[in-house]
GROMACS .gro file of N, CA and C in nm:
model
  333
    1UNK      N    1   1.258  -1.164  -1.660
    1UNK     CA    2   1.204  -1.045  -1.597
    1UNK      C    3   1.316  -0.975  -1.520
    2UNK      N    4   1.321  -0.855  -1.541
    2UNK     CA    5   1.420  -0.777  -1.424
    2UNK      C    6   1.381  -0.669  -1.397
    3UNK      N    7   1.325  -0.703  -1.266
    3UNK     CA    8   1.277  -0.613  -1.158
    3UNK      C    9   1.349  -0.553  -1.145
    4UNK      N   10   1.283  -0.348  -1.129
    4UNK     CA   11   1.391  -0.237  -1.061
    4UNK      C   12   1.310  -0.167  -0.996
    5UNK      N   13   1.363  -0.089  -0.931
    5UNK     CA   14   1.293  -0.005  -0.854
    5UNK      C   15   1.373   0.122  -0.925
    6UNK      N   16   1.296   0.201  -0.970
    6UNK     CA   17   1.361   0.358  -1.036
    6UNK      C   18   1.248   0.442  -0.986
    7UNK      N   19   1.384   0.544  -0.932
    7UNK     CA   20   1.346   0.689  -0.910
    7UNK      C   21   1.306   0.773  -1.008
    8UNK      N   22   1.227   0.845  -1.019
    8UNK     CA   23   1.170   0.943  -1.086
    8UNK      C   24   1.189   1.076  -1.081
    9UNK      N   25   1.199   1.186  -1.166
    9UNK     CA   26   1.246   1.333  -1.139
    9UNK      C   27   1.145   1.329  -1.047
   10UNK      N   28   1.029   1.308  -1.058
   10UNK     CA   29   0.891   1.326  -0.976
   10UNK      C   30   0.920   1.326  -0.805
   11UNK      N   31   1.032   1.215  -0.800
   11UNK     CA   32   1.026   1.142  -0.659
   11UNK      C   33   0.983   1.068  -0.658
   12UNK      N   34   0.887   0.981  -0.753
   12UNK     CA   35   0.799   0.876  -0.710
   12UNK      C   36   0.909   0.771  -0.755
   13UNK      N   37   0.877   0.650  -0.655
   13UNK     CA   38   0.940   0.525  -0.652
   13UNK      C   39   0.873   0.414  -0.756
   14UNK      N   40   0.930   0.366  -0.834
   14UNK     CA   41   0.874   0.288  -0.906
   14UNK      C   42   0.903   0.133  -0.967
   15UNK      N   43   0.825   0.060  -0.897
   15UNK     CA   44   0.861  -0.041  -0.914
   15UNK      C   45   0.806  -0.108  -1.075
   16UNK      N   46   0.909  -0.187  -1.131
   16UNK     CA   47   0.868  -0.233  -1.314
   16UNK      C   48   0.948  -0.349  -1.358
   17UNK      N   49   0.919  -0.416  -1.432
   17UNK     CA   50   0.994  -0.454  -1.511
   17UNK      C   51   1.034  -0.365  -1.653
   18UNK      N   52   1.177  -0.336  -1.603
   18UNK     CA   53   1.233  -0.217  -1.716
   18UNK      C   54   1.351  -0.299  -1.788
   19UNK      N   55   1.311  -0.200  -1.956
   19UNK     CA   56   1.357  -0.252  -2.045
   19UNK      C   57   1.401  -0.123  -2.099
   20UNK      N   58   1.528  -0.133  -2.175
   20UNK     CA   59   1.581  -0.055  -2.240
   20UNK      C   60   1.493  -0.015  -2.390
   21UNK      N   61   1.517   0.091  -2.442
   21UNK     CA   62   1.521   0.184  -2.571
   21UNK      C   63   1.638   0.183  -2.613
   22UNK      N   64   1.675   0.095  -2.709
   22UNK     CA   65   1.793   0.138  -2.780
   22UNK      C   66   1.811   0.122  -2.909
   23UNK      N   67   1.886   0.278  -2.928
   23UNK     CA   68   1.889   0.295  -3.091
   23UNK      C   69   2.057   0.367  -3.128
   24UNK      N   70   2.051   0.311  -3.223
   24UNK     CA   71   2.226   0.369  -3.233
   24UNK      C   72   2.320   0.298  -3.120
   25UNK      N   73   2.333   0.202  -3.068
   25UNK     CA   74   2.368   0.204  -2.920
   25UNK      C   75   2.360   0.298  -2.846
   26UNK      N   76   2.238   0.390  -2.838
   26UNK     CA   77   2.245   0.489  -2.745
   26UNK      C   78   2.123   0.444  -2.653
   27UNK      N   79   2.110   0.457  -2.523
   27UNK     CA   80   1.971   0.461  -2.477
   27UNK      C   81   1.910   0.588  -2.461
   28UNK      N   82   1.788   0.509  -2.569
   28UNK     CA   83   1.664   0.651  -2.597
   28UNK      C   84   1.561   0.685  -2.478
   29UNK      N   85   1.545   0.594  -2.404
   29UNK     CA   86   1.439   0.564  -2.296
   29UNK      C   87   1.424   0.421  -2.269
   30UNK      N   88   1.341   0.405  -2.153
   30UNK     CA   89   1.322   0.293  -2.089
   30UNK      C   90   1.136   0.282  -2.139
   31UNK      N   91   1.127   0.125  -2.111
   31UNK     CA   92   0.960   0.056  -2.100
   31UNK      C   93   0.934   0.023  -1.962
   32UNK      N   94   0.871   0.054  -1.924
   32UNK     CA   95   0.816   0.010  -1.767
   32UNK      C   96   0.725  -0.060  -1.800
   33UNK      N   97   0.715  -0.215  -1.819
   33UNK     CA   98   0.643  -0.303  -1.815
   33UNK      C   99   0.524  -0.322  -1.657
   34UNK      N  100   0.429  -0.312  -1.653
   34UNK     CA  101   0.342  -0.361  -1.543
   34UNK      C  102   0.396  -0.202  -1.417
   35UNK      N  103   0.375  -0.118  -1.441
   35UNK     CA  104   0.449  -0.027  -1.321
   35UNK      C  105   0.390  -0.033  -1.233
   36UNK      N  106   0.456  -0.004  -1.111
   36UNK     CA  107   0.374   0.014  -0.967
   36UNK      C  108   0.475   0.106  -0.873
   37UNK      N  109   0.380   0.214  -0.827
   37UNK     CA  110   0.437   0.312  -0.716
   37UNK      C  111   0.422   0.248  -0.628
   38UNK      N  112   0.583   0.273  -0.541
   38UNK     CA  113   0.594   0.182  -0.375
   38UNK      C  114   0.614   0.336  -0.298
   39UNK      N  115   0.488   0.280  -0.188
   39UNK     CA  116   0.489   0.390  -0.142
   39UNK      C  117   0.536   0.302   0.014
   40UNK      N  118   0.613   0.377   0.086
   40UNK     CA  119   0.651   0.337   0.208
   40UNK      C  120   0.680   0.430   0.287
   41UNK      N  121   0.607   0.370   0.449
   41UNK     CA  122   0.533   0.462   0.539
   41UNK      C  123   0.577   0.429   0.655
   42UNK      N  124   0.695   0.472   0.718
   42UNK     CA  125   0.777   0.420   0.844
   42UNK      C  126   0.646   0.446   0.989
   43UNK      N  127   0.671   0.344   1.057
   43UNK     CA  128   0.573   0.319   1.158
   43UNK      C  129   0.647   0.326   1.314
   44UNK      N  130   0.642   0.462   1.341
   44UNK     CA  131   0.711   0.491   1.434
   44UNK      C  132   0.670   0.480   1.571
   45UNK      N  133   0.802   0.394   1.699
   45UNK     CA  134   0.754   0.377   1.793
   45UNK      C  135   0.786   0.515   1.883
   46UNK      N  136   0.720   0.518   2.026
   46UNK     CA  137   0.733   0.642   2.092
   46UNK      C  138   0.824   0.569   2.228
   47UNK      N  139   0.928   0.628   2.226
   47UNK     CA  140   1.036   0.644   2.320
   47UNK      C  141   0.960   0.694   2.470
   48UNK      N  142   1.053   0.669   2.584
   48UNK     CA  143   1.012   0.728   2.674
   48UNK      C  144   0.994   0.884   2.686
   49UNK      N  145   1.091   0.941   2.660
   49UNK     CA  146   1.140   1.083   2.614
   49UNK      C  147   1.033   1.145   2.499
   50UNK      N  148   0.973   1.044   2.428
   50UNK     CA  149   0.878   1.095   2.384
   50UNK      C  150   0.915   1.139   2.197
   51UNK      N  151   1.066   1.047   2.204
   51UNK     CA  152   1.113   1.049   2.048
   51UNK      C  153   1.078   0.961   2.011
   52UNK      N  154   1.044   0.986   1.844
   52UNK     CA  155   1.005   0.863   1.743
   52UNK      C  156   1.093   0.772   1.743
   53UNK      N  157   1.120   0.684   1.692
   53UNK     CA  158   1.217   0.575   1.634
   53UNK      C  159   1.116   0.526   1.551
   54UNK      N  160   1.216   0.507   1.429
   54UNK     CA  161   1.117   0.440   1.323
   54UNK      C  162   1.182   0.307   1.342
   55UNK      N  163   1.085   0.199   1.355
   55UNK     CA  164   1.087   0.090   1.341
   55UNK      C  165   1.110  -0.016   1.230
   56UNK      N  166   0.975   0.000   1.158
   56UNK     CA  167   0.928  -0.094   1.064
   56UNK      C  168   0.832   0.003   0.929
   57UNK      N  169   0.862  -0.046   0.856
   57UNK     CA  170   0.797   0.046   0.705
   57UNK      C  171   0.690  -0.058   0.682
   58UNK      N  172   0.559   0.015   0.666
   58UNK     CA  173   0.462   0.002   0.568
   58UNK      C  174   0.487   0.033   0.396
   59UNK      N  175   0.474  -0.092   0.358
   59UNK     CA  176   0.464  -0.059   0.205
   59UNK      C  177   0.366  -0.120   0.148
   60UNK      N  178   0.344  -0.043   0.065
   60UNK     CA  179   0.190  -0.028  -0.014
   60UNK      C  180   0.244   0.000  -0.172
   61UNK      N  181   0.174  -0.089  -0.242
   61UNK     CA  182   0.206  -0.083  -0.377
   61UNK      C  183   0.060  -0.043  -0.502
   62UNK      N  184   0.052   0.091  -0.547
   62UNK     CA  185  -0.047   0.125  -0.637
   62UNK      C  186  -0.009   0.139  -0.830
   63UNK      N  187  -0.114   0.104  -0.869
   63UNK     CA  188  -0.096   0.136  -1.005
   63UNK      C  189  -0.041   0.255  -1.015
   64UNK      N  190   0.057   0.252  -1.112
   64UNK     CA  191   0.172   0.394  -1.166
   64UNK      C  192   0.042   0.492  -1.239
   65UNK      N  193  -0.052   0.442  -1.297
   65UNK     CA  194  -0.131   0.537  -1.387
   65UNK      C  195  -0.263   0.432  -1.370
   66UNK      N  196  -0.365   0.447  -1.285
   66UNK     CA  197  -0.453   0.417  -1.248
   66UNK      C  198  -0.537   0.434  -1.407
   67UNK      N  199  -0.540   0.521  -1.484
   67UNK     CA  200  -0.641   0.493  -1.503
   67UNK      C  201  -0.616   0.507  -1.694
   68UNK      N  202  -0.526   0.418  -1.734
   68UNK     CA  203  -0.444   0.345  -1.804
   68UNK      C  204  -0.480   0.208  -1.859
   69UNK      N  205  -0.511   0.152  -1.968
   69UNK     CA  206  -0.525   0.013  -1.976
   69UNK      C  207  -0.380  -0.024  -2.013
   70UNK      N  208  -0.307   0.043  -2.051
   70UNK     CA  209  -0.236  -0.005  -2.097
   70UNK      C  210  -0.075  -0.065  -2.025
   71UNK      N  211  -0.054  -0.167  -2.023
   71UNK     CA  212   0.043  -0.227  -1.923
   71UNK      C  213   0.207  -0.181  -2.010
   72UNK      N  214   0.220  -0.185  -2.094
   72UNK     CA  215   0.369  -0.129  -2.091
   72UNK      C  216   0.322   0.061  -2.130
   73UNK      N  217   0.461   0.142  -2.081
   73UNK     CA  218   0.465   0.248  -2.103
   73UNK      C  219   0.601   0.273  -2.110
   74UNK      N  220   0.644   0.420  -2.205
   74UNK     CA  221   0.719   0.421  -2.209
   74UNK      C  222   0.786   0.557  -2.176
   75UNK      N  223   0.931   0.566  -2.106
   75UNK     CA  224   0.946   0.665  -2.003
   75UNK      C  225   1.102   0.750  -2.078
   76UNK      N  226   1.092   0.884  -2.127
   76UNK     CA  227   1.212   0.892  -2.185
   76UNK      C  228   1.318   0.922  -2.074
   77UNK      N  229   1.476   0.905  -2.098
   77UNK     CA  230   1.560   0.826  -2.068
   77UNK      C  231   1.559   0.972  -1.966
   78UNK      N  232   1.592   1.091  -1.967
   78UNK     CA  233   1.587   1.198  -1.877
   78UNK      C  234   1.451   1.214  -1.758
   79UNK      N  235   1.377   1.144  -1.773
   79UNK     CA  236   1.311   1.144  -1.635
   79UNK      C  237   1.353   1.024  -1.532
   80UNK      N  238   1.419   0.965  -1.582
   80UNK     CA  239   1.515   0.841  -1.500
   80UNK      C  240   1.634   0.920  -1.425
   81UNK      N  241   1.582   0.921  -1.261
   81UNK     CA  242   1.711   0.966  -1.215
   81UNK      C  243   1.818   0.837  -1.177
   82UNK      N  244   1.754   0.715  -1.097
   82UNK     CA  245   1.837   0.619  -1.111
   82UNK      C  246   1.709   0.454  -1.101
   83UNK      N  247   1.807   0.370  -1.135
   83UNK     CA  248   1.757   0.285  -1.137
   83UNK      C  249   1.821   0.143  -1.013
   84UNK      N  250   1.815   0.091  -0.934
   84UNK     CA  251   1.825  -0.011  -0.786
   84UNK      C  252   1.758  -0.122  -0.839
   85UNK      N  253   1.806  -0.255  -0.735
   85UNK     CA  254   1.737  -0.371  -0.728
   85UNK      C  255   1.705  -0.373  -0.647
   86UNK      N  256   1.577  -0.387  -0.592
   86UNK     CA  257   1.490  -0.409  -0.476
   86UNK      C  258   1.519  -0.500  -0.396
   87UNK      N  259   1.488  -0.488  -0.268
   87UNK     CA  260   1.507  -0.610  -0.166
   87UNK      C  261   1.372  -0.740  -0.247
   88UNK      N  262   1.404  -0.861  -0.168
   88UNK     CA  263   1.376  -0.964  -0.244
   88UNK      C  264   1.201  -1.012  -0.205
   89UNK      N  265   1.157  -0.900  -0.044
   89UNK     CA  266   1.044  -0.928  -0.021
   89UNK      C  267   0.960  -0.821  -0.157
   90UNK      N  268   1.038  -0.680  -0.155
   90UNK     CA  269   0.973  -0.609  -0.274
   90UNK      C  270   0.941  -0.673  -0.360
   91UNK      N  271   1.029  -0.765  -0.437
   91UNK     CA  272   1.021  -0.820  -0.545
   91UNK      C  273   0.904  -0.924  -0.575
   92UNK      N  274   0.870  -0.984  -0.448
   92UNK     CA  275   0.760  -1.104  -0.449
   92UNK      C  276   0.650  -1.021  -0.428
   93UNK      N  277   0.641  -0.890  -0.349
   93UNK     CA  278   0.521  -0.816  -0.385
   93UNK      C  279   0.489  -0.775  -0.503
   94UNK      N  280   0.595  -0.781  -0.590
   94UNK     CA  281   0.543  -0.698  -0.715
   94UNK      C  282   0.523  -0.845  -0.836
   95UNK      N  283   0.552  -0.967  -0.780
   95UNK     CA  284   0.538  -1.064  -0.855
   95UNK      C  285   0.378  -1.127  -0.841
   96UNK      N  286   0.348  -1.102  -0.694
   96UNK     CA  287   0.217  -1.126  -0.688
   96UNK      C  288   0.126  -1.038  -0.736
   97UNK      N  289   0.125  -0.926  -0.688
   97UNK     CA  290   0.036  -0.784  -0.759
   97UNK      C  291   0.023  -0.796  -0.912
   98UNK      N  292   0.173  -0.862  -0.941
   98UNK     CA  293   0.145  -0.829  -1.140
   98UNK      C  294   0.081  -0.990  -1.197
   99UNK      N  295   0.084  -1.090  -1.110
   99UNK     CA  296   0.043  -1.233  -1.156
   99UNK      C  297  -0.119  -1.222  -1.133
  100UNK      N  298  -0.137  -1.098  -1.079
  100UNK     CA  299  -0.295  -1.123  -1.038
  100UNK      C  300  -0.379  -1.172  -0.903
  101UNK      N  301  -0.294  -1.180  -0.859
  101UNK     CA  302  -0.371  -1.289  -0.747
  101UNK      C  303  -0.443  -1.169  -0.625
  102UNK      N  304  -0.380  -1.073  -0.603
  102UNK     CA  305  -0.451  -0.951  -0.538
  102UNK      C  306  -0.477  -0.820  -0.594
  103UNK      N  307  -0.489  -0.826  -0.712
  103UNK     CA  308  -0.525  -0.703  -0.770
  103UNK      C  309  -0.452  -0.609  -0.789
  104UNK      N  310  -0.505  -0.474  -0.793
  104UNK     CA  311  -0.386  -0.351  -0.777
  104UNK      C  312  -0.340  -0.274  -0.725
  105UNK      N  313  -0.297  -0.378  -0.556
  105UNK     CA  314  -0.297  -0.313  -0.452
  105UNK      C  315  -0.190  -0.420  -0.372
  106UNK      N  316  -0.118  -0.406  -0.312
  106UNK     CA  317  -0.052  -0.478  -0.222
  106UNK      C  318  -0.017  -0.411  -0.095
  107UNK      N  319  -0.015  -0.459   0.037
  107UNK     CA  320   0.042  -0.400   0.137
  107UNK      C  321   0.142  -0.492   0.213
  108UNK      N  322   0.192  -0.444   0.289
  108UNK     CA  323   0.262  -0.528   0.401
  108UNK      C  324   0.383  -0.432   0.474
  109UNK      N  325   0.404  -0.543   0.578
  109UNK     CA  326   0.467  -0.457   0.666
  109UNK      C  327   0.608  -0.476   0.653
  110UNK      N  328   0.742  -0.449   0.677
  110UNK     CA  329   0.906  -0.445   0.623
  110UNK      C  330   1.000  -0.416   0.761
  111UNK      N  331   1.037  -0.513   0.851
  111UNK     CA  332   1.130  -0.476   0.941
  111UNK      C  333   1.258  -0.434   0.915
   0.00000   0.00000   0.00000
């Protein structure tokens, strides 16, 4: 399995197990196996002064296409702006979410 987190022209964050398209040795597009949008939601404390400081991120993980049976999809290679390896708590969120054990939803909090 190799977990990424890829950006989208969209903006949306996406967490997958991604697999190459390749033909000619060229890459045609990617498979996003099991996708999931990470959405993360900084949880800001209030200063005396009355400024934010962001602290700690909420992340929340939803189905890429809710309403989809289908678990692989496939994404051509120009809507890929880049592709990252996730920190290693991301990664166990998206191992649990896709093994089943909480459905299609994950949350938690990220110092």
């Amino acid at each position: 399995m190799s977990v990424k987190l890829v950006l989208l022209k969209s903006g949306e964050s996406v967490l997958t197990d991604l697999k190459e398209i390749v033909q000619d040795e060229e890459i045609k597009g990617y498979v996003f196996e099991s996708p999931l949008v990470a959405i993360a939601m900084p949880q800001n404390v209030f200063l005396a002064e009355g400024v934010n400081k962001p602290e700690k991120l909420d992340i929340r993980l939803e189905s890429w296409m809710p309403l989809s049976i289908d678990k692989r999809m496939v994404v051509p290679k120009d809507w890929i702006v880049t592709y990252v390896n996730p920190i290693k708590d991301l990664v166990e969120m998206y191992e649990e979410c896709t093994n089943g054990t909480d459905g299609d939803q994950v949350s938690s909090t990220e110092e």
